Short mmCIF file of C-alpha atoms in Angstrom, two decimals:
data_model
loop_
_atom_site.label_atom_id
_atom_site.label_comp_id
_atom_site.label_asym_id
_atom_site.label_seq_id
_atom_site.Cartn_x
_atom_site.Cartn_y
_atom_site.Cartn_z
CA UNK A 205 37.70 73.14 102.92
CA UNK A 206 37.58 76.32 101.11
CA UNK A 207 37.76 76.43 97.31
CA UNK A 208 40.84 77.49 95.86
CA UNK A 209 40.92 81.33 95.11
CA UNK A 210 42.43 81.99 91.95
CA UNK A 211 42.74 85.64 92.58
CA UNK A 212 44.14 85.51 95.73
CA UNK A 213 46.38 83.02 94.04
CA UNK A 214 47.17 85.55 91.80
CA UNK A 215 48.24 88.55 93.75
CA UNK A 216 50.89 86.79 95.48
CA UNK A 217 52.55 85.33 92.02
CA UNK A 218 52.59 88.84 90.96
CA UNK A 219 54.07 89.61 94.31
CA UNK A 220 56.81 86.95 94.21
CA UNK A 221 57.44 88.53 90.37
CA UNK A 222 57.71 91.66 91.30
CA UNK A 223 60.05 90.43 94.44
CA UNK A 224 61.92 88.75 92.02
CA UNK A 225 61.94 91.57 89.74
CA UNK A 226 63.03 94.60 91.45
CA UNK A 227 63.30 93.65 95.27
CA UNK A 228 59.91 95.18 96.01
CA UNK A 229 59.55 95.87 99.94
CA UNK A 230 55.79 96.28 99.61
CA UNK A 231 55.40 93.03 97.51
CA UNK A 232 57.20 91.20 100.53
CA UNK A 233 55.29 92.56 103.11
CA UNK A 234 51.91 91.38 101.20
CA UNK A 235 53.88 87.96 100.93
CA UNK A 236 54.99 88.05 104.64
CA UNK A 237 51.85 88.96 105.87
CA UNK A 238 49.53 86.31 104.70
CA UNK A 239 52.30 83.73 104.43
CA UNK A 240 53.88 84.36 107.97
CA UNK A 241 50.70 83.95 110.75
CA UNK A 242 49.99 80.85 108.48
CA UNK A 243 52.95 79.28 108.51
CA UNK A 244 52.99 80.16 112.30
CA UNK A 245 49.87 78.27 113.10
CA UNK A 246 50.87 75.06 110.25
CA UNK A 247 54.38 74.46 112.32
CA UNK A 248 53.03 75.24 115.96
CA UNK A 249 50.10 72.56 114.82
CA UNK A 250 53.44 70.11 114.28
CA UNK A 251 55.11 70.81 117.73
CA UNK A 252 57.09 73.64 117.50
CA UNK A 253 57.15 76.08 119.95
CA UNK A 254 56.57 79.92 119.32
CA UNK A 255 59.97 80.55 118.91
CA UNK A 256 61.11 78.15 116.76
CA UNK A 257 57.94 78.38 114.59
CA UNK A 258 58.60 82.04 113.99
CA UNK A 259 62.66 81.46 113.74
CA UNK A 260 61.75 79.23 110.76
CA UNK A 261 59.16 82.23 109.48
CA UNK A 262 62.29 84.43 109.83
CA UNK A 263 64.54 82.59 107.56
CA UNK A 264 61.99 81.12 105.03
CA UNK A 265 61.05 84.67 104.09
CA UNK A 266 64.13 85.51 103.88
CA UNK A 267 65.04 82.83 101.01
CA UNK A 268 61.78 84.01 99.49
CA UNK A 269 63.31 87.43 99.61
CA UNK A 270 66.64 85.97 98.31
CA UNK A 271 65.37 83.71 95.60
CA UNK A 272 61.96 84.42 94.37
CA UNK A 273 63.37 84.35 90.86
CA UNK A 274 63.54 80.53 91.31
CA UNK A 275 59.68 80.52 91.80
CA UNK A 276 57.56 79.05 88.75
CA UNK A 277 54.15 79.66 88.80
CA UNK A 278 53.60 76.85 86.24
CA UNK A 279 54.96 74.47 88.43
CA UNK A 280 53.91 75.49 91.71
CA UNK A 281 51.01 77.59 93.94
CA UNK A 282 52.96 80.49 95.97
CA UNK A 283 51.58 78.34 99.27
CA UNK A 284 53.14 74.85 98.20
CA UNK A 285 56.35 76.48 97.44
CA UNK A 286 56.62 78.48 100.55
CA UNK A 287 55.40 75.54 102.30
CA UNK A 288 58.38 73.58 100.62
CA UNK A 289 60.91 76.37 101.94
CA UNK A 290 59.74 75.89 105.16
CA UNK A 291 60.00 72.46 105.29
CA UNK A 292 63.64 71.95 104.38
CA UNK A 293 64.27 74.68 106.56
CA UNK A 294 63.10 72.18 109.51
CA UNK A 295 66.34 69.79 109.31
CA UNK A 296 68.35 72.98 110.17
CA UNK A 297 66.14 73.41 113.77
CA UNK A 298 66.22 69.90 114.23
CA UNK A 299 70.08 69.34 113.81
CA UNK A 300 69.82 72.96 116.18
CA UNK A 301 67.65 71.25 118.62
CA UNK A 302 70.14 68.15 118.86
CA UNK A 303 73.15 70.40 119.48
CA UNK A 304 71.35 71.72 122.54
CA UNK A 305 71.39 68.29 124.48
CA UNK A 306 74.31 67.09 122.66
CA UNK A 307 77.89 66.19 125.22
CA UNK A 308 79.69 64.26 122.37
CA UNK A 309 82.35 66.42 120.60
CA UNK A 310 81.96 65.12 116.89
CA UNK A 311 78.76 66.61 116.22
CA UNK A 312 79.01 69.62 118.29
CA UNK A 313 82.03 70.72 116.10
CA UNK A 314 80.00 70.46 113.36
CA UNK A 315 79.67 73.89 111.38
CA UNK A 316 76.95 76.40 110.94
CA UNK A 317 74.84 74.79 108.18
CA UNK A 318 74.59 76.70 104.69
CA UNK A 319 71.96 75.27 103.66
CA UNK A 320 72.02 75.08 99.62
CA UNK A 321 68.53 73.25 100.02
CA UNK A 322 67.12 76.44 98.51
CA UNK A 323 69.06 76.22 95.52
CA UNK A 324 66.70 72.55 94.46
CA UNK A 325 63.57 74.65 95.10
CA UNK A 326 62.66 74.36 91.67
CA UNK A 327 63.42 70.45 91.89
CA UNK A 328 60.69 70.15 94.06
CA UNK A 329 58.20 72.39 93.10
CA UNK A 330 56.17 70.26 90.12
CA UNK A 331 52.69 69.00 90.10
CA UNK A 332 50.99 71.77 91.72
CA UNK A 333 48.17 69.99 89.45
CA UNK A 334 47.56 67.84 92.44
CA UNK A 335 45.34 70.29 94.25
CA UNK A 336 42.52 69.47 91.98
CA UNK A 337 43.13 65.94 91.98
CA UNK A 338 42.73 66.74 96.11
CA UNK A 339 39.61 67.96 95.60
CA UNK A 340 37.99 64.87 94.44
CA UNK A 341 39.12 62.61 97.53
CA UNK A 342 37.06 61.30 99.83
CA UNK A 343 36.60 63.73 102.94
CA UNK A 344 38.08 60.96 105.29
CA UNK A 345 40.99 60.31 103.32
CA UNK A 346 41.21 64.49 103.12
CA UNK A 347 40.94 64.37 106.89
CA UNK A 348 43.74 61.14 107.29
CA UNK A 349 46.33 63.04 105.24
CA UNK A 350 45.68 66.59 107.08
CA UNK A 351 46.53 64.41 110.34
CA UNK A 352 49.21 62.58 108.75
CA UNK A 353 51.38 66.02 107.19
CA UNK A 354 50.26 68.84 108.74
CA UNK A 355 50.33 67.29 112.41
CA UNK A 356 52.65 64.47 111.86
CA UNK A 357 51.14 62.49 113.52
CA UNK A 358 52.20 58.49 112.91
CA UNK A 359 49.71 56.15 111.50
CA UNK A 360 49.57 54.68 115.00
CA UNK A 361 48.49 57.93 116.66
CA UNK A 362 46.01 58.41 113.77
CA UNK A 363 44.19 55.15 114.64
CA UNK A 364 43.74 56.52 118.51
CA UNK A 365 42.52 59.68 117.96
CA UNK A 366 39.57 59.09 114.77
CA UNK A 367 39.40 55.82 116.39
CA UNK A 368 39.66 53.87 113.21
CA UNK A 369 42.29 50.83 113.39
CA UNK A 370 45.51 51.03 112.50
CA UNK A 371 44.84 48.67 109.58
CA UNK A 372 42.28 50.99 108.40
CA UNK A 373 44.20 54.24 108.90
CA UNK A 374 47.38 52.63 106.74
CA UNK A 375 45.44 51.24 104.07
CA UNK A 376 42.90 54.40 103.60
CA UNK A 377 46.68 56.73 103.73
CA UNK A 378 47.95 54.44 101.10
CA UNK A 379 44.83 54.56 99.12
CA UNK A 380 44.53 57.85 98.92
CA UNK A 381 48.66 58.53 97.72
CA UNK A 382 48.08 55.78 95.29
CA UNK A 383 44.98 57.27 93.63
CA UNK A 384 46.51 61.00 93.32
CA UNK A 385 50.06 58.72 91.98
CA UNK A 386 47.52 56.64 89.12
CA UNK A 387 46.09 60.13 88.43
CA UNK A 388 49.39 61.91 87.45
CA UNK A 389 50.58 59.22 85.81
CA UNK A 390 47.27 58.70 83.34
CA UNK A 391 47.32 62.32 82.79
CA UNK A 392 50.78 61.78 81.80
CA UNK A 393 52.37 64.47 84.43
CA UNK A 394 54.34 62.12 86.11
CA UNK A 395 57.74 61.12 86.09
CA UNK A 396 58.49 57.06 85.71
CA UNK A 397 57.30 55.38 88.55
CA UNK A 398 57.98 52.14 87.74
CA UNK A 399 61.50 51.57 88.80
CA UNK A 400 60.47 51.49 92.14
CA UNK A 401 57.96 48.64 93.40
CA UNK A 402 56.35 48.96 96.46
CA UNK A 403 57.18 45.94 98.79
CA UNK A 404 59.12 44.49 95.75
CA UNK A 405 62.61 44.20 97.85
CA UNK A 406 61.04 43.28 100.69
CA UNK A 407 61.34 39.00 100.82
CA UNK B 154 57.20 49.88 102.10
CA UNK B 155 58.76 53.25 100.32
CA UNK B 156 55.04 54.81 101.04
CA UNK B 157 55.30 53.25 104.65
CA UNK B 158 58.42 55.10 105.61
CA UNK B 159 57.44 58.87 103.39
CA UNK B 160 54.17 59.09 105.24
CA UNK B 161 55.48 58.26 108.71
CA UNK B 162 56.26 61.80 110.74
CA UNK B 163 60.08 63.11 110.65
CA UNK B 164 60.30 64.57 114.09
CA UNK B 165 63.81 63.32 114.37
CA UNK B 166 67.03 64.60 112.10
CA UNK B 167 67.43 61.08 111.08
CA UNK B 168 64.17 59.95 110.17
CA UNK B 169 63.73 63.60 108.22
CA UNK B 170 67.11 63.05 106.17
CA UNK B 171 66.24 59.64 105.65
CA UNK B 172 63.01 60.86 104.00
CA UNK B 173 64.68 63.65 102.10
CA UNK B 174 66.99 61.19 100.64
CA UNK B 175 64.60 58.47 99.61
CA UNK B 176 62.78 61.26 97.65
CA UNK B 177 65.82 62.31 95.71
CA UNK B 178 66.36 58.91 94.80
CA UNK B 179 63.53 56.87 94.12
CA UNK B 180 60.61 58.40 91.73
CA UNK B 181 57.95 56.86 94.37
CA UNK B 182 59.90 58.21 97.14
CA UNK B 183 59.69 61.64 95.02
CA UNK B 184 55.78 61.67 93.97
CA UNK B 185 55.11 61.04 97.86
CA UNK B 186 57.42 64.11 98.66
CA UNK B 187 55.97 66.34 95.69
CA UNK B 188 52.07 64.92 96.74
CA UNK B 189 52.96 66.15 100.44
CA UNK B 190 54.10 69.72 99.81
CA UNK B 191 51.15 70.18 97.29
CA UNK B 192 48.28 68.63 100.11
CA UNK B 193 50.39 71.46 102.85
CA UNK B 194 50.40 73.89 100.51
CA UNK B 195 46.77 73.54 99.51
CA UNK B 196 46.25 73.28 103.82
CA UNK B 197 48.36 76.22 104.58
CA UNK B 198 46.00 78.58 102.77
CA UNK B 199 42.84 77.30 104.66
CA UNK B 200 44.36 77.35 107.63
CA UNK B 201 43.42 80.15 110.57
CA UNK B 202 46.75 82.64 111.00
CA UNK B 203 48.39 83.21 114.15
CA UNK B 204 49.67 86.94 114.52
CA UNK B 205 53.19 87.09 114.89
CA UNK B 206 55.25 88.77 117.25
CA UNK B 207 55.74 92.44 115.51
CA UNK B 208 59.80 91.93 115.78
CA UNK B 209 59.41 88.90 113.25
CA UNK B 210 58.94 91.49 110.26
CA UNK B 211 61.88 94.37 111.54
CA UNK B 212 64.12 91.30 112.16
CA UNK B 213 63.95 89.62 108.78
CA UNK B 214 63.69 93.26 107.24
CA UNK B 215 67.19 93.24 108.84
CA UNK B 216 68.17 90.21 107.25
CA UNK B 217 67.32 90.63 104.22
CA UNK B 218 69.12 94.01 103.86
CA UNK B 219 72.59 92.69 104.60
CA UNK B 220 74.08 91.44 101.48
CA UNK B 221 75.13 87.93 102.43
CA UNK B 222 77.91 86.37 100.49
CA UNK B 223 78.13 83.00 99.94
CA UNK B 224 80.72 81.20 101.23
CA UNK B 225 82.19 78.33 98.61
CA UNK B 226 81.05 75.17 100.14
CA UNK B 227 83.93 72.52 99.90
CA UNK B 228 83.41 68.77 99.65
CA UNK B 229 85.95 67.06 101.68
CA UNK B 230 85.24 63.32 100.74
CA UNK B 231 85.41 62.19 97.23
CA UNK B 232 82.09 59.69 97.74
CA UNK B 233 80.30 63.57 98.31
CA UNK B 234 79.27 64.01 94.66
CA UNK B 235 76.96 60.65 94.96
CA UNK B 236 75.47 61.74 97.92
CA UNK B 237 71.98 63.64 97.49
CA UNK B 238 71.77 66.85 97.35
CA UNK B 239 70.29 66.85 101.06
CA UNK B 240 72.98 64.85 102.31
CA UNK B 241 75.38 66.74 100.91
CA UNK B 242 74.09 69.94 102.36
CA UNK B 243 73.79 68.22 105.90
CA UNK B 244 77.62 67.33 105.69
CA UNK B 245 78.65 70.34 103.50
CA UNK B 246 81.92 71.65 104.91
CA UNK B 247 82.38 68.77 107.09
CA UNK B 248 84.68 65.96 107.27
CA UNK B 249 83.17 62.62 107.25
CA UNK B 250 84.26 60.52 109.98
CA UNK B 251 84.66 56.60 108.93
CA UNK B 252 85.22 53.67 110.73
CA UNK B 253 86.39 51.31 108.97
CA UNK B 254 85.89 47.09 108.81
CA UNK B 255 87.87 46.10 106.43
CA UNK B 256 85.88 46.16 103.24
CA UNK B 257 83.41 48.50 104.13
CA UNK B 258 83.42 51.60 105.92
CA UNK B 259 80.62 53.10 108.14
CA UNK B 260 80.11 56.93 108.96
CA UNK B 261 76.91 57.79 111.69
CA UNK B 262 75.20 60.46 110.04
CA UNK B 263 72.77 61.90 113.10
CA UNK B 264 74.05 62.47 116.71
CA UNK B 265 74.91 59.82 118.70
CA UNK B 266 72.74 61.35 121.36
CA UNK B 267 69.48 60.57 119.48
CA UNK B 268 67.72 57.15 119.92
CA UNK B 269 67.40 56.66 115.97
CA UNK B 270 70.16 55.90 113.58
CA UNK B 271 71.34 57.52 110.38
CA UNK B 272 74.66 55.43 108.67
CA UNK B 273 76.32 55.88 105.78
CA UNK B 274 77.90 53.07 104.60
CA UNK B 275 80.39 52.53 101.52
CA UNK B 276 81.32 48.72 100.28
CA UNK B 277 84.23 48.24 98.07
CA UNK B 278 83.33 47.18 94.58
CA UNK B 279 83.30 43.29 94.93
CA UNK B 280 83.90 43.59 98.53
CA UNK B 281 81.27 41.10 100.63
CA UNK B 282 80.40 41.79 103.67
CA UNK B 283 80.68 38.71 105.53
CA UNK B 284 77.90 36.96 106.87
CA UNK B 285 76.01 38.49 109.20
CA UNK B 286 72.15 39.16 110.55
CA UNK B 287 70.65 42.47 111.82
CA UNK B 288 69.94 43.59 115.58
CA UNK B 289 66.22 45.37 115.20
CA UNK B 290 65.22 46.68 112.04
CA UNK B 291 67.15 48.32 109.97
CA UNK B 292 66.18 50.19 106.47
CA UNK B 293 68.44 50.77 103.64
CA UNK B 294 68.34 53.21 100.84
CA UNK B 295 71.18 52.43 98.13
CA UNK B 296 72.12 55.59 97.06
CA UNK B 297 74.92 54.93 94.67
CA UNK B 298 76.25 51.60 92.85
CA UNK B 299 74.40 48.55 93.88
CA UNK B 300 74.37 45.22 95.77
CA UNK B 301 73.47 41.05 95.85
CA UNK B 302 73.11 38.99 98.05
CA UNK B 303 70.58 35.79 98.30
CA UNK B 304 67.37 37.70 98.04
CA UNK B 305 68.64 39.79 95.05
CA UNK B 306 69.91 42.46 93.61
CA UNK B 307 69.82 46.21 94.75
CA UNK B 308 69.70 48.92 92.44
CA UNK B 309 69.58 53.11 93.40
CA UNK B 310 66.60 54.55 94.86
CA UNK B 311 65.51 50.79 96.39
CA UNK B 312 65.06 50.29 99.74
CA UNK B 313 65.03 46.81 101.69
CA UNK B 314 64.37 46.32 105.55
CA UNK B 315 66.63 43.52 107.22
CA UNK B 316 66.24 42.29 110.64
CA UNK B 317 67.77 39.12 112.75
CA UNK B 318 65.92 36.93 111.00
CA UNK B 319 67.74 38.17 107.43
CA UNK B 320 71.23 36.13 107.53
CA UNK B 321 72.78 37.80 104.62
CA UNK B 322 76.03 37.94 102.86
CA UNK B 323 75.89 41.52 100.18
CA UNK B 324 78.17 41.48 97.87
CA UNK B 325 78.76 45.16 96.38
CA UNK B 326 79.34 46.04 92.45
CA UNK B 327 81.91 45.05 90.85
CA UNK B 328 83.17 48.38 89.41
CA UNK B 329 81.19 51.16 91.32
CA UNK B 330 81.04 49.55 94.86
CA UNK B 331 77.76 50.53 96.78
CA UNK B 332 77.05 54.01 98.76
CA UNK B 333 73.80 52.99 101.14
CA UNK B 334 72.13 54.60 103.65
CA UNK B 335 70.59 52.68 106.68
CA UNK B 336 68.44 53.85 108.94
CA UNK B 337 67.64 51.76 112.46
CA UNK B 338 64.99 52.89 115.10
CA UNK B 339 65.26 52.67 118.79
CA UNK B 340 64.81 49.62 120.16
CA UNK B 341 61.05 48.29 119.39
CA UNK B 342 59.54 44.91 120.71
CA UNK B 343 57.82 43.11 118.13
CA UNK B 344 55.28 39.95 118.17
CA UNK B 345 55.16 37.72 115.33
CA UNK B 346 57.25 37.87 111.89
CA UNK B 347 54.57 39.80 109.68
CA UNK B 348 53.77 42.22 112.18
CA UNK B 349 56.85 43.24 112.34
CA UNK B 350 57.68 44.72 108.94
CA UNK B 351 54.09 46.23 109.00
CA UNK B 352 55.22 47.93 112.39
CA UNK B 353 58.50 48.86 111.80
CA UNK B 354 58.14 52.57 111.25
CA UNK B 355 55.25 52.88 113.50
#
């Protein structure tokens, strides 16, 4: 994987400023440009079609357009929080998807959604300090994750295609979240993750 | 299990909201979520671009130059303001439909047309839900208030998976009640009593 390029990094904080700033056409395009055909590729990679994929393009730059004064650079890379737009934006084609197929009244009545999602941006955007942490995993566990959130694919299909077991692929997933989790939480970046126990309420 | 169920893919509306609202309400659930969008963030840069069709750019050029107003959203249930935020969007401007059983009332979340199962479900403060087991597996997220019953007691942000072999009687809080979400896949054959937690969200 390519190194992280701080300058690159850069230009498009200043461009999501100066978005943010003064509604800066040429600043959007730069955004829209690199952003778009990648985003295009990341959500065809997990199953959507070419419409869809660029229907989700569509309205994620537009909230970029709309709310770029939300972005923090402290808190997040320009890629994970466009990458968090998009993502949220994904219950809206789903819930689209459904209506397609759907017969039964209730849900069909439902209204247009207006999505607020974009308004707990900020909420989500936080520990862009991870990326370096990413940097020191192993390359398998790299490759398990990649497989895991950029394809979605389930820890089942995982196992068939690296031709690990399933065992293996679950505990090497696990291993990995649970190093980068220790890591925040020693560097003191974390917010408390005790209350919640893994397999604690399970009896 | 919370890691189990964040790391499985959301390709249904259910499983996806389910996710969404484990990570607004547990901290796990929430470092998994932030961990995620940092790993696709850091993957979206590296990753080769596909052009886009040129009407992508006029189109949202378009958009973008119509002033949208916002219309005020309205929350038509009272339980809305302990909902998460995700939940509340889904539902925003819509009715919630409950069925009630006595004590507790149940609202399906996702379509009924989808093989997967998103409830809402509200107990009465010091209601109990009489005694009962599960068909299949079933997850649930307590997003408000809390719960007993034998095994213990159920606090916000925890999730629990029941199936038949859980005979349970929950009793919900005595003042706040309990606001849960359970989630139940299509039908899955299982072998053997540990494999089948292990499996469920496989």
């Amino acid at each position: 994987m390519k190194h992280y390029n701080k300058k690159k990094k850069n230009q498009y904080i200043e461009a999501l400023s100066k978005i943010a700033s003064k509604k800066d056409v040429a600043s959007f395009k730069i955004i829209f440009d690199y952003f778009g055909p990648r985003l295009k590729s990341f959500l065809m990679s997990s199953g959507s079609t070419e419409s869809i994929a660029e229907e989700i393009i569509q309205e994620t730059m537009t909230i970029v357009w709309t709310k770029a004064d939300y972005y923090n650079p402290k808190l997040a890379s320009p890629s994970t929080w466009i990458y968090t737009i998009a993502r949220n934006k994904k219950i809206d084609i789903l819930r689209k998807s459904n209506k397609a197929i759907l017969e039964d009244i209730e849900v069909a009545s439902l209204p247009p959604i207006e999505s607020k999602l974009e308004d707990d941006i900020e909420l989500d955007q936080k520990f862009d300090i991870i990326n370096k942490y990413l940097d020191d995993l192993p390359k398998d566990q790299l490759a398990l994750l990649k497989l895991n959130f950029i394809e979605e694919k389930s820890h089942g299909e995982i196992a068939k295609i690296t031709n690990i077991p399933l065992g293996t692929v679950k505990s090497r997933i696990r291993l990995a979240m649970e190093k980068i989790r220790t890591r925040i939480k020693n560097d003191g970046n974390a917010t408390d993750l005790n209350d919640v126990n893994i397999g604690k309420n399970i009896k | 299990m919370i890691d189990i169920i964040m790391t499985q893919p959301a390709l249904s509306s259910a499983k996806f909201l389910f996710q969404k609202c484990i990570s607004e309400s547990s901290s796990e659930g929430n470092a998994i979520e932030v961990i995620r969008n940092c790993i696709s963030g850091k993957f979206l840069e590296d990753i080769k671009p596909t052009d886009l069709n040129k009407h992508v750019w006029n189109d949202t050029l378009e958009i973008i130059s119509i002033n949208k107003k916002t219309k005020q959203s309205k929350n038509l249930d009272q339980l809305y303001e302990h909902l998460p935020q995700t939940l509340q969007n889904y539902l925003i401007n819509t009715k919630i439909k409950w069925k009630n059983y006595g004590k507790i009332k149940v609202s399906r979340i996702n379509s009924k047309s989808e093989k997967d199962k998103l409830e809402l479900i509200y107990v009465n403060p010091n209601a109990s839900i009489p005694q009962h087991t599960h068909e299949g597996n079933e997850a649930f997220l307590v997003l408000h208030g809390s719960y007993k019953d034998q095994y213990g007691t159920y606090n916000k942000g925890s999730v629990q998976i029941r199936n038949e072999d859980h005979d349970h009687m929950p009793i919900g809080h005595p003042t706040s009640g309990c606001i849960g979400l359970a989630y139940t896949e299509g039908k899955i054959k299982f072998s053997g009593k540990f494999y089948k937690i292990l499996n469920f969200f496989n």
